[in-house]
PDB file of C-alpha atoms in Angstrom:
ATOM      1  CA  ASP R 283      10.144 -44.135 -88.263  1.00 67.00           C
ATOM      2  CA  GLY R 284       6.995 -44.849 -88.989  1.00 74.00           C
ATOM      3  CA  GLY R 285       3.860 -44.064 -86.403  1.00 93.00           C
ATOM      4  CA  ILE R 286       0.814 -42.592 -85.433  1.00 96.00           C
ATOM      5  CA  THR R 287       1.047 -39.077 -84.174  1.00 96.00           C
ATOM      6  CA  GLN R 288      -1.524 -37.716 -82.169  1.00 97.00           C
ATOM      7  CA  SER R 289      -2.011 -33.851 -80.771  1.00 96.00           C
ATOM      8  CA  PRO R 290      -2.215 -32.032 -78.545  1.00 96.00           C
ATOM      9  CA  LYS R 291      -1.356 -33.922 -75.891  1.00 96.00           C
ATOM     10  CA  TYR R 292      -3.688 -32.103 -73.055  1.00 96.00           C
ATOM     11  CA  LEU R 293      -6.463 -30.198 -74.463  1.00 94.00           C
ATOM     12  CA  PHE R 294      -8.854 -28.140 -72.306  1.00 92.00           C
ATOM     13  CA  ARG R 295     -12.319 -26.898 -73.443  1.00 88.00           C
ATOM     14  CA  LYS R 296     -14.469 -23.984 -73.008  1.00 88.00           C
ATOM     15  CA  GLU R 297     -18.574 -24.323 -72.899  1.00 84.00           C
ATOM     16  CA  GLY R 298     -19.890 -24.030 -76.341  1.00 86.00           C
ATOM     17  CA  GLN R 299     -16.905 -24.263 -78.053  1.00 91.00           C
ATOM     18  CA  ASN R 300     -15.672 -26.798 -80.663  1.00 94.00           C
ATOM     19  CA  VAL R 301     -11.978 -28.582 -80.542  1.00 95.00           C
ATOM     20  CA  THR R 302     -10.196 -30.765 -83.120  1.00 96.00           C
ATOM     21  CA  LEU R 303      -8.005 -33.131 -82.694  1.00 97.00           C
ATOM     22  CA  SER R 304      -5.158 -34.266 -84.819  1.00 98.00           C
ATOM     23  CA  CYS R 305      -4.424 -37.842 -85.675  1.00 98.00           C
ATOM     24  CA  GLU R 306      -1.988 -37.989 -88.319  1.00 97.00           C
ATOM     25  CA  GLN R 307      -0.355 -41.558 -89.625  1.00 97.00           C
ATOM     26  CA  ASN R 308       3.146 -42.061 -91.881  1.00 95.00           C
ATOM     27  CA  LEU R 309       2.341 -45.847 -91.815  1.00 94.00           C
ATOM     28  CA  ASN R 310       0.463 -45.731 -95.151  1.00 94.00           C
ATOM     29  CA  HIS R 311      -2.494 -47.639 -93.535  1.00 94.00           C
ATOM     30  CA  ASP R 312      -5.885 -47.274 -94.991  1.00 93.00           C
ATOM     31  CA  ALA R 313      -8.168 -47.648 -92.161  1.00 95.00           C
ATOM     32  CA  MET R 314      -8.114 -45.395 -89.359  1.00 97.00           C
ATOM     33  CA  TYR R 315     -10.198 -45.078 -86.157  1.00 97.00           C
ATOM     34  CA  TRP R 316     -11.219 -42.862 -82.911  1.00 98.00           C
ATOM     35  CA  TYR R 317     -11.772 -44.433 -79.602  1.00 97.00           C
ATOM     36  CA  ARG R 318     -12.919 -42.588 -76.372  1.00 97.00           C
ATOM     37  CA  GLN R 319     -11.396 -44.114 -72.971  1.00 96.00           C
ATOM     38  CA  ASP R 320     -12.897 -42.901 -69.883  1.00 94.00           C
ATOM     39  CA  PRO R 321     -11.367 -43.540 -66.381  1.00 90.00           C
ATOM     40  CA  GLY R 322     -11.220 -47.240 -65.835  1.00 87.00           C
ATOM     41  CA  GLN R 323     -13.164 -48.290 -68.581  1.00 90.00           C
ATOM     42  CA  GLY R 324     -12.640 -49.915 -72.251  1.00 92.00           C
ATOM     43  CA  LEU R 325     -12.236 -48.404 -75.471  1.00 95.00           C
ATOM     44  CA  ARG R 326     -15.724 -47.111 -77.669  1.00 96.00           C
ATOM     45  CA  LEU R 327     -15.681 -46.498 -80.866  1.00 95.00           C
ATOM     46  CA  ILE R 328     -16.275 -43.200 -81.910  1.00 97.00           C
ATOM     47  CA  TYR R 329     -15.425 -43.182 -86.103  1.00 97.00           C
ATOM     48  CA  TYR R 330     -13.832 -45.489 -88.312  1.00 95.00           C
ATOM     49  CA  SER R 331     -12.711 -44.452 -91.985  1.00 96.00           C
ATOM     50  CA  GLN R 332     -11.912 -47.302 -94.519  1.00 93.00           C
ATOM     51  CA  ILE R 333     -10.219 -44.989 -97.421  1.00 93.00           C
ATOM     52  CA  VAL R 334      -9.883 -41.041 -98.158  1.00 95.00           C
ATOM     53  CA  ASN R 335     -13.688 -39.524 -97.931  1.00 95.00           C
ATOM     54  CA  ASP R 336     -15.356 -42.479 -96.379  1.00 94.00           C
ATOM     55  CA  PHE R 337     -16.063 -43.017 -92.749  1.00 93.00           C
ATOM     56  CA  GLN R 338     -18.896 -44.793 -90.658  1.00 93.00           C
ATOM     57  CA  LYS R 339     -20.055 -44.098 -87.285  1.00 94.00           C
ATOM     58  CA  GLY R 340     -19.319 -46.242 -84.392  1.00 93.00           C
ATOM     59  CA  ASP R 341     -21.123 -46.856 -81.094  1.00 92.00           C
ATOM     60  CA  ILE R 342     -20.718 -43.045 -79.617  1.00 95.00           C
ATOM     61  CA  ALA R 343     -20.588 -41.052 -82.954  1.00 96.00           C
ATOM     62  CA  GLU R 344     -23.317 -38.192 -80.934  1.00 96.00           C
ATOM     63  CA  GLY R 345     -21.515 -34.962 -80.758  1.00 96.00           C
ATOM     64  CA  TYR R 346     -18.678 -35.448 -82.783  1.00 97.00           C
ATOM     65  CA  SER R 347     -17.539 -35.222 -86.397  1.00 97.00           C
ATOM     66  CA  VAL R 348     -14.809 -36.303 -88.366  1.00 98.00           C
ATOM     67  CA  SER R 349     -13.405 -35.788 -91.848  1.00 97.00           C
ATOM     68  CA  ARG R 350     -10.548 -38.194 -94.228  1.00 97.00           C
ATOM     69  CA  GLU R 351      -9.280 -35.899 -96.850  1.00 97.00           C
ATOM     70  CA  LYS R 352      -6.033 -37.140 -97.224  1.00 96.00           C
ATOM     71  CA  LYS R 353      -5.208 -40.920 -96.044  1.00 96.00           C
ATOM     72  CA  GLU R 354      -2.617 -39.707 -93.657  1.00 97.00           C
ATOM     73  CA  SER R 355      -4.806 -37.548 -91.661  1.00 98.00           C
ATOM     74  CA  PHE R 356      -8.019 -38.210 -89.772  1.00 98.00           C
ATOM     75  CA  PRO R 357      -8.695 -35.296 -87.526  1.00 98.00           C
ATOM     76  CA  LEU R 358     -12.110 -35.404 -84.895  1.00 98.00           C
ATOM     77  CA  THR R 359     -14.013 -32.529 -84.025  1.00 97.00           C
ATOM     78  CA  VAL R 360     -15.568 -32.494 -80.475  1.00 96.00           C
ATOM     79  CA  THR R 361     -18.518 -30.170 -80.838  1.00 94.00           C
ATOM     80  CA  SER R 362     -20.222 -28.292 -78.325  1.00 89.00           C
ATOM     81  CA  ALA R 363     -22.965 -30.885 -78.510  1.00 88.00           C
ATOM     82  CA  GLN R 364     -21.035 -33.376 -76.732  1.00 89.00           C
ATOM     83  CA  LYS R 365     -22.038 -32.656 -73.400  1.00 86.00           C
ATOM     84  CA  ASN R 366     -19.196 -34.901 -71.397  1.00 91.00           C
ATOM     85  CA  PRO R 367     -16.356 -34.729 -73.672  1.00 92.00           C
ATOM     86  CA  THR R 368     -13.931 -35.180 -70.665  1.00 94.00           C
ATOM     87  CA  ALA R 369     -11.910 -38.278 -71.638  1.00 96.00           C
ATOM     88  CA  PHE R 370      -8.914 -39.911 -73.247  1.00 96.00           C
ATOM     89  CA  TYR R 371      -9.346 -39.900 -76.964  1.00 97.00           C
ATOM     90  CA  LEU R 372      -7.077 -42.395 -78.889  1.00 97.00           C
ATOM     91  CA  CYS R 373      -6.457 -42.610 -82.526  1.00 98.00           C
ATOM     92  CA  ALA R 374      -5.607 -45.977 -84.327  1.00 97.00           C
ATOM     93  CA  SER R 375      -4.559 -46.991 -87.652  1.00 96.00           C
ATOM     94  CA  ARG R 376      -4.079 -50.528 -89.517  1.00 93.00           C
ATOM     95  CA  VAL R 377      -3.054 -52.040 -92.984  1.00 88.00           C
ATOM     96  CA  ARG R 378      -5.930 -54.327 -93.384  1.00 83.00           C
ATOM     97  CA  ALA R 379      -9.059 -56.255 -91.813  1.00 80.00           C
ATOM     98  CA  ASN R 380      -7.554 -58.812 -88.737  1.00 78.00           C
ATOM     99  CA  GLN R 381      -3.972 -57.259 -88.605  1.00 86.00           C
ATOM    100  CA  PRO R 382      -2.948 -55.321 -85.706  1.00 89.00           C
ATOM    101  CA  GLN R 383      -4.328 -51.731 -84.572  1.00 93.00           C
ATOM    102  CA  HIS R 384      -1.526 -49.189 -83.952  1.00 94.00           C
ATOM    103  CA  PHE R 385      -2.328 -46.383 -81.749  1.00 96.00           C
ATOM    104  CA  GLY R 386      -1.233 -42.760 -81.126  1.00 96.00           C
ATOM    105  CA  ASP R 387      -0.352 -41.508 -77.650  1.00 95.00           C
ATOM    106  CA  GLY R 388      -3.853 -40.359 -77.058  1.00 96.00           C
ATOM    107  CA  THR R 389      -5.236 -36.819 -76.169  1.00 97.00           C
ATOM    108  CA  ARG R 390      -6.478 -35.987 -72.946  1.00 96.00           C
ATOM    109  CA  LEU R 391      -9.432 -33.729 -73.400  1.00 95.00           C
ATOM    110  CA  SER R 392     -10.863 -31.832 -69.832  1.00 93.00           C
ATOM    111  CA  ILE R 393     -13.628 -29.059 -69.767  1.00 87.00           C
ATOM    112  CA  LEU R 394     -12.507 -25.767 -68.341  1.00 82.00           C
TER     113      LEU R 394
ATOM    114  CA  GLN H 805     -22.569 -55.866 -77.690  1.00 80.00           C
ATOM    115  CA  GLN H 806     -19.340 -55.912 -76.245  1.00 89.00           C
ATOM    116  CA  PRO H 807     -17.414 -58.750 -75.059  1.00 94.00           C
ATOM    117  CA  VAL H 808     -17.403 -59.572 -71.419  1.00 96.00           C
ATOM    118  CA  GLN H 809     -14.114 -60.117 -69.408  1.00 97.00           C
ATOM    119  CA  SER H 810     -12.905 -61.892 -66.378  1.00 96.00           C
ATOM    120  CA  PRO H 811     -11.552 -61.607 -63.792  1.00 97.00           C
ATOM    121  CA  GLN H 812     -11.801 -57.597 -63.764  1.00 96.00           C
ATOM    122  CA  ALA H 813      -8.857 -57.552 -61.545  1.00 97.00           C
ATOM    123  CA  VAL H 814      -6.041 -60.053 -60.778  1.00 97.00           C
ATOM    124  CA  ILE H 815      -2.762 -59.235 -58.569  1.00 97.00           C
ATOM    125  CA  LEU H 816      -0.018 -61.645 -58.711  1.00 96.00           C
ATOM    126  CA  ARG H 817       3.455 -62.495 -57.591  1.00 97.00           C
ATOM    127  CA  GLU H 818       6.161 -62.355 -59.761  1.00 97.00           C
ATOM    128  CA  GLY H 819       6.538 -65.944 -61.520  1.00 96.00           C
ATOM    129  CA  GLU H 820       2.883 -66.747 -61.001  1.00 97.00           C
ATOM    130  CA  ASP H 821       0.813 -67.707 -63.734  1.00 96.00           C
ATOM    131  CA  ALA H 822      -2.702 -66.069 -64.723  1.00 96.00           C
ATOM    132  CA  VAL H 823      -5.945 -66.538 -67.101  1.00 97.00           C
ATOM    133  CA  ILE H 824      -7.681 -64.103 -68.659  1.00 97.00           C
ATOM    134  CA  ASN H 825     -10.972 -64.802 -70.082  1.00 97.00           C
ATOM    135  CA  CYS H 826     -13.205 -63.241 -72.826  1.00 96.00           C
ATOM    136  CA  SER H 827     -16.764 -64.261 -73.700  1.00 95.00           C
ATOM    137  CA  SER H 828     -19.171 -62.760 -76.298  1.00 91.00           C
ATOM    138  CA  SER H 829     -22.883 -63.470 -76.919  1.00 89.00           C
ATOM    139  CA  LYS H 830     -22.050 -63.624 -80.335  1.00 84.00           C
ATOM    140  CA  ALA H 831     -20.495 -65.742 -83.067  1.00 81.00           C
ATOM    141  CA  LEU H 832     -16.861 -65.000 -83.127  1.00 82.00           C
ATOM    142  CA  TYR H 833     -14.882 -64.831 -86.256  1.00 84.00           C
ATOM    143  CA  SER H 834     -11.860 -63.478 -84.604  1.00 88.00           C
ATOM    144  CA  VAL H 835     -10.180 -62.087 -81.076  1.00 91.00           C
ATOM    145  CA  HIS H 836      -7.549 -59.523 -80.484  1.00 93.00           C
ATOM    146  CA  TRP H 837      -5.640 -59.312 -77.467  1.00 95.00           C
ATOM    147  CA  TYR H 838      -4.088 -55.818 -76.482  1.00 96.00           C
ATOM    148  CA  ARG H 839      -2.276 -54.381 -73.202  1.00 96.00           C
ATOM    149  CA  GLN H 840      -2.328 -50.892 -71.951  1.00 96.00           C
ATOM    150  CA  LYS H 841      -0.153 -49.636 -69.512  1.00 95.00           C
ATOM    151  CA  HIS H 842      -1.538 -46.484 -67.179  1.00 90.00           C
ATOM    152  CA  GLY H 843      -1.915 -43.309 -69.270  1.00 87.00           C
ATOM    153  CA  GLU H 844      -0.432 -44.912 -72.403  1.00 91.00           C
ATOM    154  CA  ALA H 845      -1.783 -46.138 -75.626  1.00 92.00           C
ATOM    155  CA  PRO H 846      -2.715 -49.930 -75.959  1.00 94.00           C
ATOM    156  CA  VAL H 847      -0.355 -52.152 -77.470  1.00 94.00           C
ATOM    157  CA  PHE H 848      -1.156 -55.086 -79.857  1.00 93.00           C
ATOM    158  CA  LEU H 849      -0.232 -58.591 -78.428  1.00 93.00           C
ATOM    159  CA  MET H 850      -1.936 -61.080 -80.620  1.00 90.00           C
ATOM    160  CA  ILE H 851      -4.555 -62.182 -83.217  1.00 89.00           C
ATOM    161  CA  LEU H 852      -6.547 -65.405 -83.172  1.00 89.00           C
ATOM    162  CA  LEU H 853      -8.761 -66.409 -86.188  1.00 84.00           C
ATOM    163  CA  LYS H 854     -11.768 -68.467 -86.228  1.00 79.00           C
ATOM    164  CA  GLY H 855     -10.459 -72.493 -86.458  1.00 70.00           C
ATOM    165  CA  GLY H 856      -9.087 -72.623 -82.518  1.00 58.00           C
ATOM    166  CA  GLU H 857      -5.401 -71.410 -83.215  1.00 61.00           C
ATOM    167  CA  GLN H 858      -3.263 -71.134 -80.342  1.00 60.00           C
ATOM    168  CA  LYS H 859      -0.622 -68.223 -80.638  1.00 62.00           C
ATOM    169  CA  GLY H 860       2.452 -66.864 -78.428  1.00 64.00           C
ATOM    170  CA  HIS H 861       4.022 -63.749 -77.634  1.00 66.00           C
ATOM    171  CA  GLU H 862       7.035 -64.315 -75.407  1.00 71.00           C
ATOM    172  CA  LYS H 863       5.392 -66.010 -72.280  1.00 82.00           C
ATOM    173  CA  ILE H 864       1.942 -65.208 -73.305  1.00 89.00           C
ATOM    174  CA  SER H 865      -0.407 -67.181 -75.301  1.00 90.00           C
ATOM    175  CA  ALA H 866      -4.047 -67.301 -75.958  1.00 91.00           C
ATOM    176  CA  SER H 867      -6.618 -69.965 -77.362  1.00 89.00           C
ATOM    177  CA  PHE H 868     -10.017 -69.323 -79.430  1.00 87.00           C
ATOM    178  CA  ASN H 869     -12.960 -71.579 -78.964  1.00 86.00           C
ATOM    179  CA  GLU H 870     -15.465 -70.494 -81.624  1.00 82.00           C
ATOM    180  CA  LYS H 871     -17.860 -72.763 -80.302  1.00 85.00           C
ATOM    181  CA  LYS H 872     -18.050 -71.537 -77.114  1.00 86.00           C
ATOM    182  CA  GLN H 873     -17.473 -68.099 -78.210  1.00 89.00           C
ATOM    183  CA  GLN H 874     -14.760 -67.376 -75.958  1.00 91.00           C
ATOM    184  CA  SER H 875     -10.905 -67.117 -75.974  1.00 92.00           C
ATOM    185  CA  SER H 876      -8.801 -67.133 -72.953  1.00 94.00           C
ATOM    186  CA  LEU H 877      -5.179 -65.667 -72.619  1.00 95.00           C
ATOM    187  CA  TYR H 878      -2.679 -67.166 -70.699  1.00 94.00           C
ATOM    188  CA  LEU H 879       0.055 -65.802 -68.714  1.00 94.00           C
ATOM    189  CA  THR H 880       2.625 -67.908 -67.449  1.00 92.00           C
ATOM    190  CA  ALA H 881       5.820 -67.185 -65.333  1.00 93.00           C
ATOM    191  CA  SER H 882       4.495 -63.562 -64.809  1.00 94.00           C
ATOM    192  CA  GLN H 883       7.321 -60.854 -64.877  1.00 94.00           C
ATOM    193  CA  LEU H 884       6.857 -57.090 -63.660  1.00 96.00           C
ATOM    194  CA  SER H 885       6.548 -55.779 -67.223  1.00 94.00           C
ATOM    195  CA  TYR H 886       3.113 -57.806 -67.225  1.00 95.00           C
ATOM    196  CA  SER H 887       1.681 -55.270 -65.253  1.00 97.00           C
ATOM    197  CA  GLY H 888      -1.391 -53.161 -67.375  1.00 97.00           C
ATOM    198  CA  THR H 889      -4.802 -53.750 -68.418  1.00 97.00           C
ATOM    199  CA  TYR H 890      -5.676 -56.400 -70.702  1.00 97.00           C
ATOM    200  CA  PHE H 891      -8.397 -55.822 -73.499  1.00 97.00           C
ATOM    201  CA  CYS H 892      -9.841 -58.425 -76.146  1.00 96.00           C
ATOM    202  CA  GLY H 893     -11.188 -57.059 -78.969  1.00 94.00           C
ATOM    203  CA  THR H 894     -14.086 -58.739 -81.378  1.00 91.00           C
ATOM    204  CA  PRO H 895     -15.838 -57.532 -84.490  1.00 85.00           C
ATOM    205  CA  TRP H 896     -17.778 -54.829 -84.334  1.00 83.00           C
ATOM    206  CA  ARG H 897     -22.186 -56.102 -84.284  1.00 77.00           C
ATOM    207  CA  GLY H 898     -22.204 -57.718 -87.713  1.00 66.00           C
ATOM    208  CA  ASP H 899     -18.433 -56.367 -88.756  1.00 73.00           C
ATOM    209  CA  ASN H 900     -17.372 -60.369 -89.504  1.00 67.00           C
ATOM    210  CA  ALA H 901     -14.645 -58.993 -91.570  1.00 69.00           C
ATOM    211  CA  GLY H 902     -12.985 -57.789 -88.465  1.00 71.00           C
ATOM    212  CA  ASN H 903     -12.634 -53.898 -90.005  1.00 82.00           C
ATOM    213  CA  MET H 904     -14.101 -52.987 -86.855  1.00 88.00           C
ATOM    214  CA  LEU H 905     -13.872 -53.977 -83.082  1.00 90.00           C
ATOM    215  CA  THR H 906     -15.526 -53.927 -80.049  1.00 92.00           C
ATOM    216  CA  PHE H 907     -13.529 -53.747 -76.771  1.00 94.00           C
ATOM    217  CA  GLY H 908     -14.344 -55.411 -73.524  1.00 95.00           C
ATOM    218  CA  GLY H 909     -14.141 -53.425 -70.060  1.00 95.00           C
ATOM    219  CA  GLY H 910     -10.529 -54.762 -69.442  1.00 96.00           C
ATOM    220  CA  THR H 911      -8.764 -56.790 -66.756  1.00 97.00           C
ATOM    221  CA  ARG H 912      -6.179 -55.309 -64.426  1.00 97.00           C
ATOM    222  CA  LEU H 913      -3.203 -57.108 -63.844  1.00 97.00           C
ATOM    223  CA  MET H 914      -0.649 -56.312 -61.206  1.00 97.00           C
ATOM    224  CA  VAL H 915       2.360 -58.273 -60.706  1.00 97.00           C
ATOM    225  CA  LYS H 916       4.228 -57.458 -57.389  1.00 96.00           C
ATOM    226  CA  PRO H 917       8.027 -58.597 -56.767  1.00 94.00           C
TER     227      PRO H 917
END
């Protein structure tokens, strides 16, 4: 079955540490997204990638970095510069503009 | 700038109807609706494009008034499975092509037996 796989489901970060969240899709979608969701809040866009080796910052990109070396993969690195990383992170993809975004099951990141 | 949703929360009895509104301060070319259950990923409901189309999904329908820059989601004869948080998404900043979305703060819907 096609879908989006995020891993790990839970992740803990120590102070000063960079951590990487994985996102893989086998839907053959061009566009991929990373969102952050805080408790009781909506989704905020971190990064967007339309094609391989191209990505665009969203509203809250500071302290985060991404890469898109393969169409299927869009990993997100939460750097030590992100001082408040505790949140639910969602990865999504879509086939083209104004089509549904398909979401992964998310990764919960907490600080140790 | 993110769209504004109202109400923030609503509690219904099974079989009752509800309306969720989504308003934008900017011209809208499309509105996307998603539902998220607690601790899960958002699930797509429908997309409305410029032109005032009304679309449906099960007993959930929506309208899009581009002049008023708002969309409304109508849930009729609500079922327990409708419980969750509903989000509307509108084109991010100047991205009228709909490549990127900005989401509202959500409306929490609880349906009781």
